[in-house]
Amino acid sequence: FPFLPLHSQILCLVIMLFSTNIVAQSQQDNRTNFSCPSDSPPSCETYVTYIAQSPNFLSLTNISNIFDTSPLSIARASNLEPMDDKLVKDQVLLVPVTCGCTGNRSFANISYEINQGDSFYFVATTSYENLTNWRAVRDLNPVLSPNKLPIGIQVVFPLFCKCPSKNQLDKEIKHLITYVWKPGDNVSLVSDKFGASPEDIMSENNYGQNFTAANNLPVLIPVTRLPVLARSPSDGRKGGIRLPVIIGISLGCTLLVLVLAVLLVYVYCLKMKTLNRSASSAETADKLLSGVSGYVSKPTMYETDAIMEATMNLSEQCKIGESVYKA
């Protein structure tokens, strides 16, 4: 632009760079095809992934509020206990949504109430974690200014999603889960996380084997069944709380077993000692009887009356010892 002043040339250059960036971003968005397949149902129940984040989205209740669904539905889809509302940072969730066609693209349209400081870009990138983008929100809400939104109004945020085509349904693919690709991800890691085929992931998203260009963009994960998400973050939290209790119970049980064992040994030893004493007494008696038997005949048993008569009612005259009487 040699015929323009310097400041005008700079302005034109900035506009061109900005436009080029927008076009590049649009091309990136189109690498995964979110158009409505002609042979897919008009709408379907599917899922988007969500990562628990601090400070506002570490509970199922807060997350369910921005998706206009129930905490129970997220808990069931995400392999969580129904009453376990508390989450840990970076915990992966599956959020059920209804996907359908808006124009020629597939979206799950979610109503969101604008708060202080919200803009299309801020809500799309933070609250909805890039499950949509500000241009798609702007196109669906053309009468609103992307950066000057009245507090309290309801704005529709279209989340990218897609229903399986007839061909995919024939291959027993039940869901196309929307997942925002992370910088550290690779096809093998993501396929293991969702129990999906690596080939299906590469086939559904036009990135080849290198998904670097998909960083922070939504992609589709074809699955034949709903994945059972790992509960390790939540379990780690629970284990940290319950570990002292488990250790205490284990120690208590061990101590109780030891005490019972000592008591059993003591009772056994006491019983054996008593039996030994009885056996010893019996043995002594047998020896005495054996010694006496050589001198006396078999003892004679007398009735009490005969004894009293023979000793004159145990008279002192018949007494020859402390408790011995003559008849």
XYZ file of C-alpha atoms in Angstrom:
327
model
C 0.000 0.000 0.000
C 2.676 2.555 -0.988
C 0.051 5.178 -1.830
C -1.278 5.241 1.758
C 0.190 7.132 4.731
C 2.374 5.113 7.105
C -0.205 4.898 9.895
C -2.845 3.706 7.404
C -0.453 1.056 6.103
C 0.120 -0.195 9.647
C -3.650 -0.294 10.292
C -4.241 -2.272 7.093
C -1.488 -4.711 8.039
C -3.012 -5.273 11.494
C -6.447 -5.855 9.928
C -4.970 -8.346 7.471
C -3.162 -10.246 10.225
C -6.316 -10.309 12.338
C -8.379 -11.560 9.407
C -5.768 -14.198 8.614
C -5.878 -15.380 12.236
C -9.676 -15.589 12.151
C -9.556 -17.584 8.912
C -6.905 -19.904 10.342
C -9.003 -20.444 13.471
C -12.054 -21.152 11.332
C -10.050 -23.677 9.342
C -8.910 -25.291 12.566
C -12.499 -25.501 13.761
C -13.439 -27.222 10.511
C -10.808 -29.955 10.863
C -13.456 -31.869 12.843
C -16.669 -31.891 10.854
C -19.610 -30.852 13.019
C -22.050 -30.560 10.132
C -25.348 -32.456 10.271
C -25.067 -35.824 8.466
C -27.945 -36.409 6.058
C -28.422 -39.958 7.336
C -28.296 -39.190 11.066
C -31.334 -38.653 13.309
C -32.501 -35.021 13.726
C -31.457 -35.160 17.376
C -29.864 -37.560 19.827
C -28.784 -37.883 23.435
C -25.002 -37.677 23.638
C -22.231 -36.449 25.948
C -19.595 -33.750 26.238
C -16.567 -34.016 28.511
C -15.891 -31.508 31.253
C -12.849 -31.071 33.509
C -13.539 -30.053 37.122
C -11.736 -26.778 37.800
C -11.291 -24.399 40.708
C -12.595 -22.276 42.167
C -16.180 -22.368 40.885
C -16.538 -25.789 39.283
C -15.489 -28.374 41.855
C -19.011 -29.593 42.604
C -21.577 -31.447 40.528
C -24.210 -28.885 41.510
C -22.304 -25.910 40.077
C -21.411 -27.771 36.899
C -24.958 -29.045 36.386
C -26.240 -25.468 36.696
C -24.307 -24.200 33.653
C -25.377 -27.238 31.605
C -29.035 -26.943 32.653
C -29.132 -30.573 33.810
C -29.188 -32.468 37.119
C -26.187 -33.471 39.262
C -27.541 -37.027 39.330
C -27.406 -37.366 35.539
C -23.744 -36.250 35.491
C -22.899 -38.601 38.387
C -24.444 -41.588 36.631
C -22.679 -40.877 33.336
C -19.344 -40.215 35.085
C -19.181 -43.349 37.269
C -19.648 -41.376 40.503
C -21.652 -41.997 43.651
C -24.992 -40.130 43.425
C -24.406 -38.299 46.728
C -20.749 -37.456 46.025
C -21.113 -33.775 45.075
C -17.529 -32.752 45.816
C -14.946 -33.173 43.051
C -11.202 -32.759 42.758
C -9.320 -30.561 40.314
C -8.878 -32.056 36.818
C -11.465 -34.786 37.427
C -12.986 -35.815 34.071
C -16.785 -35.853 33.786
C -19.310 -36.841 31.159
C -22.194 -34.391 30.852
C -25.335 -35.608 29.035
C -26.686 -33.184 26.400
C -29.273 -33.223 23.639
C -27.616 -32.687 20.262
C -29.455 -31.429 17.192
C -29.072 -29.372 14.028
C -28.954 -25.584 14.155
C -28.757 -24.448 10.559
C -26.346 -26.887 8.957
C -24.253 -27.587 12.079
C -24.737 -29.839 15.083
C -24.972 -28.155 18.463
C -26.267 -28.751 21.965
C -27.861 -25.387 22.717
C -27.436 -24.505 26.403
C -29.054 -21.503 28.074
C -26.606 -19.536 30.237
C -27.308 -16.612 32.561
C -24.836 -13.743 32.108
C -22.884 -12.674 35.198
C -20.745 -9.625 35.942
C -17.702 -9.506 33.654
C -18.945 -12.169 31.222
C -18.331 -11.987 27.490
C -18.880 -14.519 24.717
C -15.164 -15.305 24.622
C -14.739 -15.542 28.423
C -17.697 -17.877 28.958
C -16.800 -20.039 25.946
C -13.192 -20.544 27.044
C -13.581 -20.722 30.830
C -17.053 -21.845 31.892
C -17.509 -24.126 28.860
C -13.809 -24.944 28.434
C -13.739 -24.443 24.625
C -16.661 -26.786 23.985
C -17.840 -23.854 21.859
C -16.244 -20.644 20.536
C -17.254 -16.999 20.648
C -17.965 -16.820 16.906
C -20.522 -19.625 17.101
C -22.133 -17.866 20.090
C -22.170 -14.561 18.206
C -23.770 -16.163 15.141
C -26.533 -17.657 17.301
C -27.100 -14.373 19.205
C -26.659 -11.702 16.491
C -28.504 -8.934 18.349
C -26.124 -9.028 21.331
C -22.721 -7.401 21.623
C -20.093 -10.090 22.393
C -18.381 -7.906 25.017
C -21.239 -5.793 26.410
C -23.795 -8.203 27.808
C -26.563 -7.161 30.217
C -26.234 -8.972 33.558
C -28.966 -11.555 34.175
C -30.066 -12.157 30.593
C -30.200 -15.693 29.182
C -27.837 -16.345 26.270
C -27.795 -19.548 24.217
C -24.324 -21.119 24.018
C -24.047 -23.767 21.271
C -21.762 -26.633 22.308
C -20.239 -28.636 19.474
C -21.626 -32.169 19.212
C -22.753 -34.684 16.618
C -25.138 -37.631 16.234
C -23.831 -40.908 14.770
C -24.597 -41.499 11.100
C -26.410 -44.616 9.899
C -23.107 -46.117 8.818
C -21.654 -45.529 12.296
C -24.755 -46.968 13.962
C -24.366 -50.053 11.764
C -20.809 -50.325 13.117
C -22.361 -50.245 16.641
C -20.989 -46.779 17.421
C -23.482 -45.510 19.996
C -22.129 -42.030 20.773
C -19.819 -39.352 19.406
C -18.472 -37.813 22.609
C -17.236 -34.218 22.334
C -13.799 -33.889 23.915
C -11.530 -30.831 24.022
C -8.044 -31.955 22.990
C -5.328 -31.156 25.555
C -1.715 -30.214 24.641
C -0.330 -33.374 26.291
C -2.796 -35.729 24.581
C -2.107 -38.269 21.867
C -4.386 -40.659 20.002
C -3.284 -43.706 21.990
C -3.802 -41.976 25.351
C -7.248 -40.661 24.435
C -8.378 -43.961 22.922
C -7.429 -45.754 26.167
C -9.209 -43.146 28.275
C -12.504 -43.539 26.411
C -12.222 -47.151 25.281
C -12.386 -46.002 21.652
C -10.656 -47.280 18.541
C -7.660 -45.133 17.487
C -8.655 -45.682 13.866
C -12.186 -44.394 14.541
C -10.803 -41.296 16.294
C -8.496 -40.483 13.367
C -11.245 -41.230 10.851
C -13.764 -38.933 12.534
C -11.322 -36.022 12.953
C -9.267 -34.788 10.005
C -5.943 -34.446 11.799
C -4.201 -37.623 10.696
C -2.017 -39.116 13.430
C -0.736 -35.771 14.718
C -3.430 -33.906 16.635
C -1.200 -30.968 17.606
C -3.391 -28.628 15.563
C -6.381 -29.779 17.632
C -5.020 -28.415 20.934
C -7.817 -26.702 22.914
C -10.350 -27.487 20.187
C -13.322 -29.868 20.377
C -12.987 -33.240 18.650
C -15.298 -36.250 18.413
C -14.590 -39.585 20.106
C -16.655 -42.446 18.592
C -17.509 -45.082 21.231
C -19.483 -48.307 21.079
C -20.465 -47.945 24.727
C -20.308 -45.269 27.379
C -16.790 -45.264 28.865
C -16.247 -46.021 32.540
C -14.148 -43.055 33.579
C -11.321 -43.624 36.008
C -12.260 -42.554 39.535
C -8.681 -42.345 40.788
C -8.720 -38.617 41.693
C -11.900 -38.966 43.726
C -10.801 -42.265 45.217
C -7.500 -40.710 46.258
C -9.368 -37.998 48.107
C -11.640 -40.487 49.814
C -8.710 -42.764 50.650
C -6.917 -39.854 52.314
C -9.912 -39.285 54.557
C -10.608 -42.921 55.387
C -7.055 -44.258 55.711
C -6.609 -43.353 59.417
C -9.969 -44.948 60.194
C -9.045 -48.117 58.311
C -5.656 -48.284 60.075
C -7.311 -47.743 63.479
C -9.875 -50.485 62.856
C -7.164 -52.874 61.667
C -5.011 -52.228 64.736
C -8.024 -52.588 67.034
C -8.993 -55.917 65.466
C -5.411 -57.174 65.697
C -5.196 -56.199 69.380
C -8.545 -57.874 70.109
C -7.393 -61.101 68.442
C -4.167 -61.056 70.489
C -6.068 -60.512 73.774
C -8.482 -63.332 72.959
C -5.559 -65.615 72.075
C -3.818 -64.838 75.400
C -7.059 -65.473 77.319
C -7.580 -68.785 75.546
C -4.017 -69.875 76.318
C -4.453 -68.818 79.977
C -7.742 -70.692 80.355
C -6.264 -73.753 78.681
C -3.219 -73.718 80.951
C -5.420 -73.223 84.057
C -7.625 -76.119 83.037
C -4.639 -78.373 82.414
C -3.195 -77.433 85.799
C -6.485 -78.304 87.524
C -6.669 -81.607 85.669
C -3.093 -82.389 86.659
C -3.886 -81.661 90.324
C -6.964 -83.886 90.183
C -4.951 -86.638 88.547
C -2.245 -86.249 91.204
C -4.805 -86.429 94.044
C -6.423 -89.473 92.495
C -3.012 -91.088 92.085
C -2.161 -90.383 95.765
C -5.461 -91.830 96.908
C -4.898 -94.906 94.797
C -1.464 -95.354 96.366
C -2.867 -94.991 99.906
C -5.633 -97.456 99.277
C -3.162 -99.765 97.657
C -0.941 -99.571 100.758
C -3.820 -100.107 103.199
C -5.348 -102.941 101.210
C -2.528 -105.190 102.358
C -3.602 -104.816 105.987
C -7.356 -104.420 105.969
C -10.095 -106.063 104.113
C -12.632 -104.266 102.009
C -14.118 -101.354 104.062
C -17.568 -101.947 105.547
C -20.291 -99.299 105.165
C -22.485 -98.642 108.244
C -25.775 -96.851 108.566
C -25.802 -93.648 110.581
C -28.082 -95.110 113.245
C -25.706 -98.047 113.781
C -22.759 -95.698 114.183
C -24.623 -93.503 116.685
C -25.689 -96.559 118.696
C -22.201 -98.097 118.720
C -20.577 -94.855 119.887
C -23.342 -93.884 122.309
C -24.215 -90.883 120.189
C -20.558 -89.971 119.700
C -19.935 -89.913 123.423
C -16.710 -88.548 124.839
C -16.166 -91.913 126.446
C -15.810 -93.543 123.035
C -13.669 -90.773 121.557
C -10.050 -91.764 120.975
C -8.958 -88.883 118.775
C -10.073 -85.589 117.344
C -12.692 -87.178 115.147
C -12.078 -90.867 115.779
C -14.349 -93.041 117.943
C -14.310 -96.612 119.031
C -17.421 -98.682 118.822
